[in-house]
Amino acid sequence: MRHVIALDVGGTGMKAALVGGSGELLHQARRATGRERGPDAVVETVLDFAAELRAYGERHLGEPAAAAGVAVPGIVDAGRGLAVYAANLGWSDVPMRKLLGDRLHGVPVALGHDVRTGGLAEGRIGAGRGTDRFLFVALGTGIAGAIGIDGTVEAGAHGFAGEIGHIVVRPGGTPCPCGQRGCLERYASAAAVSQAWAQASGNPEADAASCAQAVESGDERAVRVWRRAVDALADGLVTALTLLDPRTLIIGGGLAEAGETLFTPLRAAMARRVTFQKLPALVPAALGDTAGCLGAGLLAWDLLSTHDSPEVTA
């Protein structure tokens, strides 16, 4: 049975699948990256995992994978097939496409940025399905986005498109590791909310999920922390929609798990800020932590066909 390999490499773990020609998930697996053993060992773990998936396909599906797609974090040069930099994995200029192609006996390999790849899946087969223009924003440890145009995701001239987390929303504010001050992700990421709530509550173990729960129970300290994050997020998102005019705005990541505790005040905050702009449909992501892997499968099928790629379903 014709199929492709899909890999989503995260900071601590990898998700993988074999995806059939009509979009069915034929096999799924997960594995730790083993990053404590160093960057070279992580690369070897990825290559070994891919080789095992290829062997599984040969044994159980009657033929090796026709292509592979891999999503990785950090800075990615998809055109040259390089994982340019990933702080969590210690990578620098890893020629991932070539390494994987060699290990997989020369099959074509597509390399993508993890958030843009997840956004591709959300836009094409998830919450944005059927939408011609979408913006996917992941609220996790940081904040990143994917700009969707007619079923594809725009990487930008240098691979940095969609880095909405580094829009300055509070000039002169909290320092950001990127070198600026007042970046959106320093106020509205799940990590930022966790840090602010831990400080406000006096509980070093507090996190964004417990902040959302406290908001729902009416805790005034939590409400202040949450409002600060929502206001910053609304400022950043209105800037983005002013530039991009998306039809659908898809919000994912850990903070989005708060559901309407986030979406109700966020919709109101955005509505207060727009003047001439058209508000997009604001919806939660649909694919969860499988989005990156599903998107990698789409990238692989796109290598094999310039149109009518199969739709992968979770």
PDB file of C-alpha atoms in Angstrom:
ATOM      1  CA  MET A   1       0.000   0.000   0.000  1.00  0.00           C
ATOM      2  CA  ARG A   2       1.410   3.391  -0.979  1.00  0.00           C
ATOM      3  CA  HIS A   3       2.162   5.579   2.022  1.00  0.00           C
ATOM      4  CA  VAL A   4       4.431   8.301   3.416  1.00  0.00           C
ATOM      5  CA  ILE A   5       6.315   8.824   6.663  1.00  0.00           C
ATOM      6  CA  ALA A   6       5.334  11.798   8.858  1.00  0.00           C
ATOM      7  CA  LEU A   7       7.543  12.942  11.755  1.00  0.00           C
ATOM      8  CA  ASP A   8       6.992  15.758  14.254  1.00  0.00           C
ATOM      9  CA  VAL A   9      10.131  16.397  16.325  1.00  0.00           C
ATOM     10  CA  GLY A  10       9.573  18.306  19.563  1.00  0.00           C
ATOM     11  CA  GLY A  11      11.840  19.437  22.352  1.00  0.00           C
ATOM     12  CA  THR A  12      11.273  16.313  24.427  1.00  0.00           C
ATOM     13  CA  GLY A  13       9.452  13.847  22.189  1.00  0.00           C
ATOM     14  CA  MET A  14       8.638  12.810  18.648  1.00  0.00           C
ATOM     15  CA  LYS A  15       5.327  11.796  17.101  1.00  0.00           C
ATOM     16  CA  ALA A  16       5.219   9.799  13.886  1.00  0.00           C
ATOM     17  CA  ALA A  17       2.795   8.145  11.505  1.00  0.00           C
ATOM     18  CA  LEU A  18       2.562   6.244   8.252  1.00  0.00           C
ATOM     19  CA  VAL A  19      -0.084   7.912   6.125  1.00  0.00           C
ATOM     20  CA  GLY A  20      -1.881   6.119   3.298  1.00  0.00           C
ATOM     21  CA  GLY A  21      -2.730   7.339  -0.166  1.00  0.00           C
ATOM     22  CA  SER A  22      -6.320   8.234   0.728  1.00  0.00           C
ATOM     23  CA  GLY A  23      -5.289   9.934   3.956  1.00  0.00           C
ATOM     24  CA  GLU A  24      -5.722   7.135   6.483  1.00  0.00           C
ATOM     25  CA  LEU A  25      -3.304   6.844   9.402  1.00  0.00           C
ATOM     26  CA  LEU A  26      -1.891   3.339   8.982  1.00  0.00           C
ATOM     27  CA  HIS A  27       0.495   3.333  11.919  1.00  0.00           C
ATOM     28  CA  GLN A  28       1.337   5.741  14.749  1.00  0.00           C
ATOM     29  CA  ALA A  29       4.254   5.830  17.176  1.00  0.00           C
ATOM     30  CA  ARG A  30       5.951   8.100  19.716  1.00  0.00           C
ATOM     31  CA  ARG A  31       9.470   8.281  21.068  1.00  0.00           C
ATOM     32  CA  ALA A  32      11.576  10.480  23.341  1.00  0.00           C
ATOM     33  CA  THR A  33      14.205  12.608  21.602  1.00  0.00           C
ATOM     34  CA  GLY A  34      16.808  11.833  24.249  1.00  0.00           C
ATOM     35  CA  ARG A  35      18.096  15.398  24.149  1.00  0.00           C
ATOM     36  CA  GLU A  36      20.006  14.874  27.380  1.00  0.00           C
ATOM     37  CA  ARG A  37      22.492  12.865  25.280  1.00  0.00           C
ATOM     38  CA  GLY A  38      23.349  15.867  23.130  1.00  0.00           C
ATOM     39  CA  PRO A  39      22.396  17.277  19.710  1.00  0.00           C
ATOM     40  CA  ASP A  40      24.189  14.646  17.606  1.00  0.00           C
ATOM     41  CA  ALA A  41      22.424  11.877  19.500  1.00  0.00           C
ATOM     42  CA  VAL A  42      19.062  13.555  18.886  1.00  0.00           C
ATOM     43  CA  VAL A  43      19.722  13.640  15.144  1.00  0.00           C
ATOM     44  CA  GLU A  44      20.655   9.958  15.197  1.00  0.00           C
ATOM     45  CA  THR A  45      17.487   9.150  17.161  1.00  0.00           C
ATOM     46  CA  VAL A  46      15.376  10.918  14.524  1.00  0.00           C
ATOM     47  CA  LEU A  47      17.118   9.025  11.713  1.00  0.00           C
ATOM     48  CA  ASP A  48      16.770   5.688  13.492  1.00  0.00           C
ATOM     49  CA  PHE A  49      13.082   6.328  14.169  1.00  0.00           C
ATOM     50  CA  ALA A  50      12.483   7.143  10.497  1.00  0.00           C
ATOM     51  CA  ALA A  51      14.321   3.995   9.411  1.00  0.00           C
ATOM     52  CA  GLU A  52      12.202   1.878  11.754  1.00  0.00           C
ATOM     53  CA  LEU A  53       9.054   3.417  10.299  1.00  0.00           C
ATOM     54  CA  ARG A  54      10.281   2.608   6.788  1.00  0.00           C
ATOM     55  CA  ALA A  55      10.967  -0.982   7.823  1.00  0.00           C
ATOM     56  CA  TYR A  56       7.531  -1.254   9.421  1.00  0.00           C
ATOM     57  CA  GLY A  57       5.946  -0.118   6.170  1.00  0.00           C
ATOM     58  CA  GLU A  58       7.886  -2.694   4.186  1.00  0.00           C
ATOM     59  CA  ARG A  59       6.881  -5.505   6.560  1.00  0.00           C
ATOM     60  CA  HIS A  60       3.254  -4.627   7.119  1.00  0.00           C
ATOM     61  CA  LEU A  61       2.226  -2.608   4.069  1.00  0.00           C
ATOM     62  CA  GLY A  62       4.175  -4.409   1.383  1.00  0.00           C
ATOM     63  CA  GLU A  63       6.411  -1.541   0.248  1.00  0.00           C
ATOM     64  CA  PRO A  64       8.604   1.254   1.647  1.00  0.00           C
ATOM     65  CA  ALA A  65       7.336   4.802   2.087  1.00  0.00           C
ATOM     66  CA  ALA A  66       7.183   6.886  -1.099  1.00  0.00           C
ATOM     67  CA  ALA A  67       8.201  10.113   0.674  1.00  0.00           C
ATOM     68  CA  ALA A  68       8.712  11.590   4.115  1.00  0.00           C
ATOM     69  CA  GLY A  69       7.808  14.837   5.848  1.00  0.00           C
ATOM     70  CA  VAL A  70       9.408  16.094   9.053  1.00  0.00           C
ATOM     71  CA  ALA A  71       8.492  19.077  11.225  1.00  0.00           C
ATOM     72  CA  VAL A  72      11.167  20.512  13.534  1.00  0.00           C
ATOM     73  CA  PRO A  73      11.293  23.435  16.001  1.00  0.00           C
ATOM     74  CA  GLY A  74      13.421  26.558  15.866  1.00  0.00           C
ATOM     75  CA  ILE A  75      14.692  28.293  12.760  1.00  0.00           C
ATOM     76  CA  VAL A  76      14.152  26.261   9.589  1.00  0.00           C
ATOM     77  CA  ASP A  77      15.356  26.805   6.032  1.00  0.00           C
ATOM     78  CA  ALA A  78      12.887  24.554   4.228  1.00  0.00           C
ATOM     79  CA  GLY A  79      14.280  25.445   0.805  1.00  0.00           C
ATOM     80  CA  ARG A  80      17.750  24.144   1.650  1.00  0.00           C
ATOM     81  CA  GLY A  81      16.480  21.428   3.974  1.00  0.00           C
ATOM     82  CA  LEU A  82      18.332  22.798   7.011  1.00  0.00           C
ATOM     83  CA  ALA A  83      17.368  22.814  10.674  1.00  0.00           C
ATOM     84  CA  VAL A  84      19.223  26.107  11.143  1.00  0.00           C
ATOM     85  CA  TYR A  85      18.880  26.505  14.900  1.00  0.00           C
ATOM     86  CA  ALA A  86      16.880  24.889  17.694  1.00  0.00           C
ATOM     87  CA  ALA A  87      17.795  25.932  21.228  1.00  0.00           C
ATOM     88  CA  ASN A  88      15.870  23.095  22.908  1.00  0.00           C
ATOM     89  CA  LEU A  89      17.675  20.470  20.834  1.00  0.00           C
ATOM     90  CA  GLY A  90      21.070  22.147  20.548  1.00  0.00           C
ATOM     91  CA  TRP A  91      20.925  22.012  16.740  1.00  0.00           C
ATOM     92  CA  SER A  92      22.834  24.290  14.398  1.00  0.00           C
ATOM     93  CA  ASP A  93      22.713  23.945  10.596  1.00  0.00           C
ATOM     94  CA  VAL A  94      21.665  20.293  10.596  1.00  0.00           C
ATOM     95  CA  PRO A  95      21.118  19.124   6.963  1.00  0.00           C
ATOM     96  CA  MET A  96      18.042  17.179   8.025  1.00  0.00           C
ATOM     97  CA  ARG A  97      16.536  16.703   4.577  1.00  0.00           C
ATOM     98  CA  LYS A  98      19.724  15.150   3.172  1.00  0.00           C
ATOM     99  CA  LEU A  99      20.361  13.023   6.247  1.00  0.00           C
ATOM    100  CA  LEU A 100      16.835  11.641   6.221  1.00  0.00           C
ATOM    101  CA  GLY A 101      16.871  11.107   2.472  1.00  0.00           C
ATOM    102  CA  ASP A 102      20.088   9.120   2.741  1.00  0.00           C
ATOM    103  CA  ARG A 103      18.788   7.009   5.631  1.00  0.00           C
ATOM    104  CA  LEU A 104      15.537   6.347   3.770  1.00  0.00           C
ATOM    105  CA  HIS A 105      17.288   5.142   0.605  1.00  0.00           C
ATOM    106  CA  GLY A 106      16.791   8.302  -1.433  1.00  0.00           C
ATOM    107  CA  VAL A 107      13.062   8.966  -1.072  1.00  0.00           C
ATOM    108  CA  PRO A 108      12.062  12.654  -1.312  1.00  0.00           C
ATOM    109  CA  VAL A 109      11.931  14.434   2.052  1.00  0.00           C
ATOM    110  CA  ALA A 110      10.111  17.655   2.976  1.00  0.00           C
ATOM    111  CA  LEU A 111      11.295  19.702   5.962  1.00  0.00           C
ATOM    112  CA  GLY A 112       9.029  22.180   7.739  1.00  0.00           C
ATOM    113  CA  HIS A 113       8.881  24.440  10.778  1.00  0.00           C
ATOM    114  CA  ASP A 114       6.813  22.821  13.521  1.00  0.00           C
ATOM    115  CA  VAL A 115       4.297  25.634  14.027  1.00  0.00           C
ATOM    116  CA  ARG A 116       3.910  26.368  10.311  1.00  0.00           C
ATOM    117  CA  THR A 117       3.504  22.656   9.640  1.00  0.00           C
ATOM    118  CA  GLY A 118       0.896  22.342  12.385  1.00  0.00           C
ATOM    119  CA  GLY A 119      -0.790  25.419  10.985  1.00  0.00           C
ATOM    120  CA  LEU A 120      -0.873  23.827   7.533  1.00  0.00           C
ATOM    121  CA  ALA A 121      -2.778  20.884   8.976  1.00  0.00           C
ATOM    122  CA  GLU A 122      -5.169  23.088  10.957  1.00  0.00           C
ATOM    123  CA  GLY A 123      -5.838  25.282   7.954  1.00  0.00           C
ATOM    124  CA  ARG A 124      -6.246  22.538   5.385  1.00  0.00           C
ATOM    125  CA  ILE A 125      -7.948  19.751   7.332  1.00  0.00           C
ATOM    126  CA  GLY A 126      -8.624  21.111  10.824  1.00  0.00           C
ATOM    127  CA  ALA A 127     -10.346  24.190  12.238  1.00  0.00           C
ATOM    128  CA  GLY A 128      -9.722  26.236   9.077  1.00  0.00           C
ATOM    129  CA  ARG A 129     -10.805  23.621   6.592  1.00  0.00           C
ATOM    130  CA  GLY A 130     -12.277  25.274   3.501  1.00  0.00           C
ATOM    131  CA  THR A 131     -10.877  28.712   4.383  1.00  0.00           C
ATOM    132  CA  ASP A 132      -8.870  30.567   1.746  1.00  0.00           C
ATOM    133  CA  ARG A 133      -7.004  32.842   4.207  1.00  0.00           C
ATOM    134  CA  PHE A 134      -6.224  31.933   7.801  1.00  0.00           C
ATOM    135  CA  LEU A 135      -3.857  32.801  10.621  1.00  0.00           C
ATOM    136  CA  PHE A 136      -2.924  30.042  13.055  1.00  0.00           C
ATOM    137  CA  VAL A 137      -1.449  31.164  16.393  1.00  0.00           C
ATOM    138  CA  ALA A 138       0.001  28.731  18.941  1.00  0.00           C
ATOM    139  CA  LEU A 139       0.072  29.966  22.554  1.00  0.00           C
ATOM    140  CA  GLY A 140       2.618  27.707  24.216  1.00  0.00           C
ATOM    141  CA  THR A 141       5.996  28.260  25.833  1.00  0.00           C
ATOM    142  CA  GLY A 142       6.306  31.072  23.302  1.00  0.00           C
ATOM    143  CA  ILE A 143       3.939  32.361  20.639  1.00  0.00           C
ATOM    144  CA  ALA A 144       4.302  31.616  16.948  1.00  0.00           C
ATOM    145  CA  GLY A 145       2.009  31.673  13.962  1.00  0.00           C
ATOM    146  CA  ALA A 146       1.354  30.327  10.498  1.00  0.00           C
ATOM    147  CA  ILE A 147      -0.007  32.435   7.658  1.00  0.00           C
ATOM    148  CA  GLY A 148      -2.238  30.349   5.415  1.00  0.00           C
ATOM    149  CA  ILE A 149      -3.016  31.261   1.814  1.00  0.00           C
ATOM    150  CA  ASP A 150      -5.080  28.948  -0.395  1.00  0.00           C
ATOM    151  CA  GLY A 151      -4.052  25.723   1.328  1.00  0.00           C
ATOM    152  CA  THR A 152      -0.367  26.580   1.740  1.00  0.00           C
ATOM    153  CA  VAL A 153       1.603  28.307   4.498  1.00  0.00           C
ATOM    154  CA  GLU A 154       3.793  31.323   3.793  1.00  0.00           C
ATOM    155  CA  ALA A 155       7.340  30.912   5.117  1.00  0.00           C
ATOM    156  CA  GLY A 156       8.579  34.369   4.140  1.00  0.00           C
ATOM    157  CA  ALA A 157      11.727  35.378   2.274  1.00  0.00           C
ATOM    158  CA  HIS A 158      14.004  34.231   5.092  1.00  0.00           C
ATOM    159  CA  GLY A 159      11.838  31.639   6.864  1.00  0.00           C
ATOM    160  CA  PHE A 160      10.622  33.950   9.641  1.00  0.00           C
ATOM    161  CA  ALA A 161       7.031  34.631   8.577  1.00  0.00           C
ATOM    162  CA  GLY A 162       4.461  34.242  11.323  1.00  0.00           C
ATOM    163  CA  GLU A 163       6.667  35.125  14.313  1.00  0.00           C
ATOM    164  CA  ILE A 164       3.828  37.050  15.907  1.00  0.00           C
ATOM    165  CA  GLY A 165       5.206  36.422  19.383  1.00  0.00           C
ATOM    166  CA  HIS A 166       7.841  39.046  18.695  1.00  0.00           C
ATOM    167  CA  ILE A 167       5.467  41.851  17.797  1.00  0.00           C
ATOM    168  CA  VAL A 168       6.157  44.539  20.414  1.00  0.00           C
ATOM    169  CA  VAL A 169       2.912  45.223  22.249  1.00  0.00           C
ATOM    170  CA  ARG A 170       4.356  46.952  25.306  1.00  0.00           C
ATOM    171  CA  PRO A 171       7.212  49.238  24.181  1.00  0.00           C
ATOM    172  CA  GLY A 172       9.993  49.355  26.762  1.00  0.00           C
ATOM    173  CA  GLY A 173       8.390  46.477  28.661  1.00  0.00           C
ATOM    174  CA  THR A 174       9.627  43.071  29.790  1.00  0.00           C
ATOM    175  CA  PRO A 175      12.936  42.024  28.155  1.00  0.00           C
ATOM    176  CA  CYS A 176      12.658  39.186  25.651  1.00  0.00           C
ATOM    177  CA  PRO A 177      15.425  36.684  24.812  1.00  0.00           C
ATOM    178  CA  CYS A 178      15.160  37.873  21.200  1.00  0.00           C
ATOM    179  CA  GLY A 179      16.751  41.175  22.277  1.00  0.00           C
ATOM    180  CA  GLN A 180      13.629  43.364  22.215  1.00  0.00           C
ATOM    181  CA  ARG A 181      11.496  44.559  25.110  1.00  0.00           C
ATOM    182  CA  GLY A 182       7.738  44.177  25.378  1.00  0.00           C
ATOM    183  CA  CYS A 183       7.226  41.268  22.951  1.00  0.00           C
ATOM    184  CA  LEU A 184       3.793  39.672  22.868  1.00  0.00           C
ATOM    185  CA  GLU A 185       5.010  36.296  24.085  1.00  0.00           C
ATOM    186  CA  ARG A 186       6.373  37.869  27.283  1.00  0.00           C
ATOM    187  CA  TYR A 187       2.755  38.700  28.227  1.00  0.00           C
ATOM    188  CA  ALA A 188       0.362  36.277  26.571  1.00  0.00           C
ATOM    189  CA  SER A 189       2.097  32.902  26.164  1.00  0.00           C
ATOM    190  CA  ALA A 190       1.191  30.012  28.436  1.00  0.00           C
ATOM    191  CA  ALA A 191       4.644  30.363  29.992  1.00  0.00           C
ATOM    192  CA  ALA A 192       4.134  34.079  30.671  1.00  0.00           C
ATOM    193  CA  VAL A 193       0.725  33.500  32.265  1.00  0.00           C
ATOM    194  CA  SER A 194       2.167  30.682  34.386  1.00  0.00           C
ATOM    195  CA  GLN A 195       4.970  32.924  35.613  1.00  0.00           C
ATOM    196  CA  ALA A 196       2.654  35.852  36.375  1.00  0.00           C
ATOM    197  CA  TRP A 197       0.147  33.646  38.197  1.00  0.00           C
ATOM    198  CA  ALA A 198       2.849  31.911  40.240  1.00  0.00           C
ATOM    199  CA  GLN A 199       4.045  35.316  41.391  1.00  0.00           C
ATOM    200  CA  ALA A 200       0.559  36.701  42.064  1.00  0.00           C
ATOM    201  CA  SER A 201      -0.636  33.605  43.923  1.00  0.00           C
ATOM    202  CA  GLY A 202       2.590  32.981  45.838  1.00  0.00           C
ATOM    203  CA  ASN A 203       2.585  29.389  44.598  1.00  0.00           C
ATOM    204  CA  PRO A 204       5.696  28.517  42.560  1.00  0.00           C
ATOM    205  CA  GLU A 205       3.899  25.438  41.178  1.00  0.00           C
ATOM    206  CA  ALA A 206       0.996  27.462  39.750  1.00  0.00           C
ATOM    207  CA  ASP A 207       0.559  27.403  35.980  1.00  0.00           C
ATOM    208  CA  ALA A 208      -1.666  28.815  33.239  1.00  0.00           C
ATOM    209  CA  ALA A 209      -4.225  26.015  33.624  1.00  0.00           C
ATOM    210  CA  SER A 210      -4.636  26.706  37.331  1.00  0.00           C
ATOM    211  CA  CYS A 211      -4.874  30.436  36.569  1.00  0.00           C
ATOM    212  CA  ALA A 212      -7.768  29.749  34.191  1.00  0.00           C
ATOM    213  CA  GLN A 213      -9.478  27.663  36.874  1.00  0.00           C
ATOM    214  CA  ALA A 214      -9.030  30.474  39.379  1.00  0.00           C
ATOM    215  CA  VAL A 215     -10.496  32.948  36.883  1.00  0.00           C
ATOM    216  CA  GLU A 216     -13.556  30.720  36.530  1.00  0.00           C
ATOM    217  CA  SER A 217     -13.956  30.679  40.322  1.00  0.00           C
ATOM    218  CA  GLY A 218     -13.748  34.479  40.510  1.00  0.00           C
ATOM    219  CA  ASP A 219     -10.301  34.915  42.085  1.00  0.00           C
ATOM    220  CA  GLU A 220      -9.542  38.632  41.616  1.00  0.00           C
ATOM    221  CA  ARG A 221      -5.784  38.064  41.451  1.00  0.00           C
ATOM    222  CA  ALA A 222      -6.217  35.551  38.666  1.00  0.00           C
ATOM    223  CA  VAL A 223      -8.656  37.822  36.835  1.00  0.00           C
ATOM    224  CA  ARG A 224      -6.030  40.597  36.804  1.00  0.00           C
ATOM    225  CA  VAL A 225      -3.337  38.265  35.473  1.00  0.00           C
ATOM    226  CA  TRP A 226      -5.699  36.876  32.834  1.00  0.00           C
ATOM    227  CA  ARG A 227      -6.936  40.299  31.726  1.00  0.00           C
ATOM    228  CA  ARG A 228      -3.360  41.519  31.305  1.00  0.00           C
ATOM    229  CA  ALA A 229      -2.614  38.546  29.045  1.00  0.00           C
ATOM    230  CA  VAL A 230      -5.841  38.858  27.035  1.00  0.00           C
ATOM    231  CA  ASP A 231      -5.311  42.581  26.483  1.00  0.00           C
ATOM    232  CA  ALA A 232      -1.769  42.034  25.221  1.00  0.00           C
ATOM    233  CA  LEU A 233      -2.929  39.162  23.002  1.00  0.00           C
ATOM    234  CA  ALA A 234      -5.728  41.279  21.538  1.00  0.00           C
ATOM    235  CA  ASP A 235      -3.244  44.061  20.746  1.00  0.00           C
ATOM    236  CA  GLY A 236      -0.943  41.633  18.944  1.00  0.00           C
ATOM    237  CA  LEU A 237      -3.727  39.885  17.059  1.00  0.00           C
ATOM    238  CA  VAL A 238      -5.326  43.119  15.862  1.00  0.00           C
ATOM    239  CA  THR A 239      -1.935  44.212  14.545  1.00  0.00           C
ATOM    240  CA  ALA A 240      -1.682  40.887  12.701  1.00  0.00           C
ATOM    241  CA  LEU A 241      -5.174  41.009  11.228  1.00  0.00           C
ATOM    242  CA  THR A 242      -4.596  44.620  10.119  1.00  0.00           C
ATOM    243  CA  LEU A 243      -1.628  43.397   8.079  1.00  0.00           C
ATOM    244  CA  LEU A 244      -2.966  40.025   6.904  1.00  0.00           C
ATOM    245  CA  ASP A 245      -6.779  40.301   6.833  1.00  0.00           C
ATOM    246  CA  PRO A 246      -7.380  36.576   7.530  1.00  0.00           C
ATOM    247  CA  ARG A 247     -10.844  35.105   7.144  1.00  0.00           C
ATOM    248  CA  THR A 248     -10.296  32.691  10.040  1.00  0.00           C
ATOM    249  CA  LEU A 249      -8.112  33.092  13.127  1.00  0.00           C
ATOM    250  CA  ILE A 250      -7.235  29.739  14.707  1.00  0.00           C
ATOM    251  CA  ILE A 251      -5.865  29.728  18.260  1.00  0.00           C
ATOM    252  CA  GLY A 252      -4.062  26.645  19.588  1.00  0.00           C
ATOM    253  CA  GLY A 253      -1.461  25.717  22.162  1.00  0.00           C
ATOM    254  CA  GLY A 254      -1.682  25.249  25.908  1.00  0.00           C
ATOM    255  CA  LEU A 255      -3.433  28.527  26.701  1.00  0.00           C
ATOM    256  CA  ALA A 256      -6.235  27.757  24.229  1.00  0.00           C
ATOM    257  CA  GLU A 257      -7.164  24.737  26.337  1.00  0.00           C
ATOM    258  CA  ALA A 258      -8.922  27.206  28.656  1.00  0.00           C
ATOM    259  CA  GLY A 259     -11.717  27.319  26.063  1.00  0.00           C
ATOM    260  CA  GLU A 260     -14.250  30.106  26.428  1.00  0.00           C
ATOM    261  CA  THR A 261     -12.441  31.411  29.512  1.00  0.00           C
ATOM    262  CA  LEU A 262      -9.979  32.674  26.900  1.00  0.00           C
ATOM    263  CA  PHE A 263     -12.111  33.039  23.779  1.00  0.00           C
ATOM    264  CA  THR A 264     -15.014  35.048  25.224  1.00  0.00           C
ATOM    265  CA  PRO A 265     -12.915  37.924  26.641  1.00  0.00           C
ATOM    266  CA  LEU A 266     -10.522  37.752  23.676  1.00  0.00           C
ATOM    267  CA  ARG A 267     -13.331  38.220  21.158  1.00  0.00           C
ATOM    268  CA  ALA A 268     -14.606  41.195  23.172  1.00  0.00           C
ATOM    269  CA  ALA A 269     -11.133  42.732  23.504  1.00  0.00           C
ATOM    270  CA  MET A 270     -10.500  42.445  19.777  1.00  0.00           C
ATOM    271  CA  ALA A 271     -13.907  43.904  18.946  1.00  0.00           C
ATOM    272  CA  ARG A 272     -13.092  46.952  21.080  1.00  0.00           C
ATOM    273  CA  ARG A 273      -9.866  47.531  19.167  1.00  0.00           C
ATOM    274  CA  VAL A 274     -10.884  47.272  15.529  1.00  0.00           C
ATOM    275  CA  THR A 275     -12.040  50.270  13.522  1.00  0.00           C
ATOM    276  CA  PHE A 276     -12.100  49.626   9.767  1.00  0.00           C
ATOM    277  CA  GLN A 277     -10.763  46.054  10.007  1.00  0.00           C
ATOM    278  CA  LYS A 278     -13.013  43.045   9.529  1.00  0.00           C
ATOM    279  CA  LEU A 279     -12.957  40.661  12.461  1.00  0.00           C
ATOM    280  CA  PRO A 280     -12.164  37.097  11.369  1.00  0.00           C
ATOM    281  CA  ALA A 281     -13.917  34.054  12.728  1.00  0.00           C
ATOM    282  CA  LEU A 282     -12.028  33.254  15.951  1.00  0.00           C
ATOM    283  CA  VAL A 283     -11.942  29.494  16.544  1.00  0.00           C
ATOM    284  CA  PRO A 284      -9.988  26.988  18.655  1.00  0.00           C
ATOM    285  CA  ALA A 285      -7.573  24.604  16.980  1.00  0.00           C
ATOM    286  CA  ALA A 286      -9.079  21.191  16.270  1.00  0.00           C
ATOM    287  CA  LEU A 287      -6.172  18.763  15.894  1.00  0.00           C
ATOM    288  CA  GLY A 288      -4.410  19.070  19.248  1.00  0.00           C
ATOM    289  CA  ASP A 289      -0.890  17.723  19.541  1.00  0.00           C
ATOM    290  CA  THR A 290      -1.290  15.679  16.354  1.00  0.00           C
ATOM    291  CA  ALA A 291      -1.276  18.790  14.133  1.00  0.00           C
ATOM    292  CA  GLY A 292       2.477  18.814  13.510  1.00  0.00           C
ATOM    293  CA  CYS A 293       2.583  15.167  12.533  1.00  0.00           C
ATOM    294  CA  LEU A 294      -0.474  15.486  10.309  1.00  0.00           C
ATOM    295  CA  GLY A 295       1.044  18.537   8.650  1.00  0.00           C
ATOM    296  CA  ALA A 296       4.282  16.654   8.019  1.00  0.00           C
ATOM    297  CA  GLY A 297       2.241  14.006   6.241  1.00  0.00           C
ATOM    298  CA  LEU A 298       0.671  16.668   4.057  1.00  0.00           C
ATOM    299  CA  LEU A 299       4.120  18.044   3.195  1.00  0.00           C
ATOM    300  CA  ALA A 300       5.230  14.565   2.152  1.00  0.00           C
ATOM    301  CA  TRP A 301       2.209  14.012  -0.091  1.00  0.00           C
ATOM    302  CA  ASP A 302       2.676  17.471  -1.569  1.00  0.00           C
ATOM    303  CA  LEU A 303       6.118  16.374  -2.742  1.00  0.00           C
ATOM    304  CA  LEU A 304       4.506  13.585  -4.722  1.00  0.00           C
ATOM    305  CA  SER A 305       1.737  15.617  -6.266  1.00  0.00           C
ATOM    306  CA  THR A 306       1.469  19.274  -7.169  1.00  0.00           C
ATOM    307  CA  HIS A 307      -2.266  19.205  -6.602  1.00  0.00           C
ATOM    308  CA  ASP A 308      -5.046  17.158  -5.096  1.00  0.00           C
ATOM    309  CA  SER A 309      -2.976  15.980  -2.116  1.00  0.00           C
ATOM    310  CA  PRO A 310      -4.913  13.538   0.039  1.00  0.00           C
ATOM    311  CA  GLU A 311      -6.554  14.889   3.147  1.00  0.00           C
ATOM    312  CA  VAL A 312      -5.129  13.444   6.329  1.00  0.00           C
ATOM    313  CA  THR A 313      -7.629  12.943   9.105  1.00  0.00           C
ATOM    314  CA  ALA A 314      -6.920  12.606  12.801  1.00  0.00           C
TER     315      ALA A 314
END
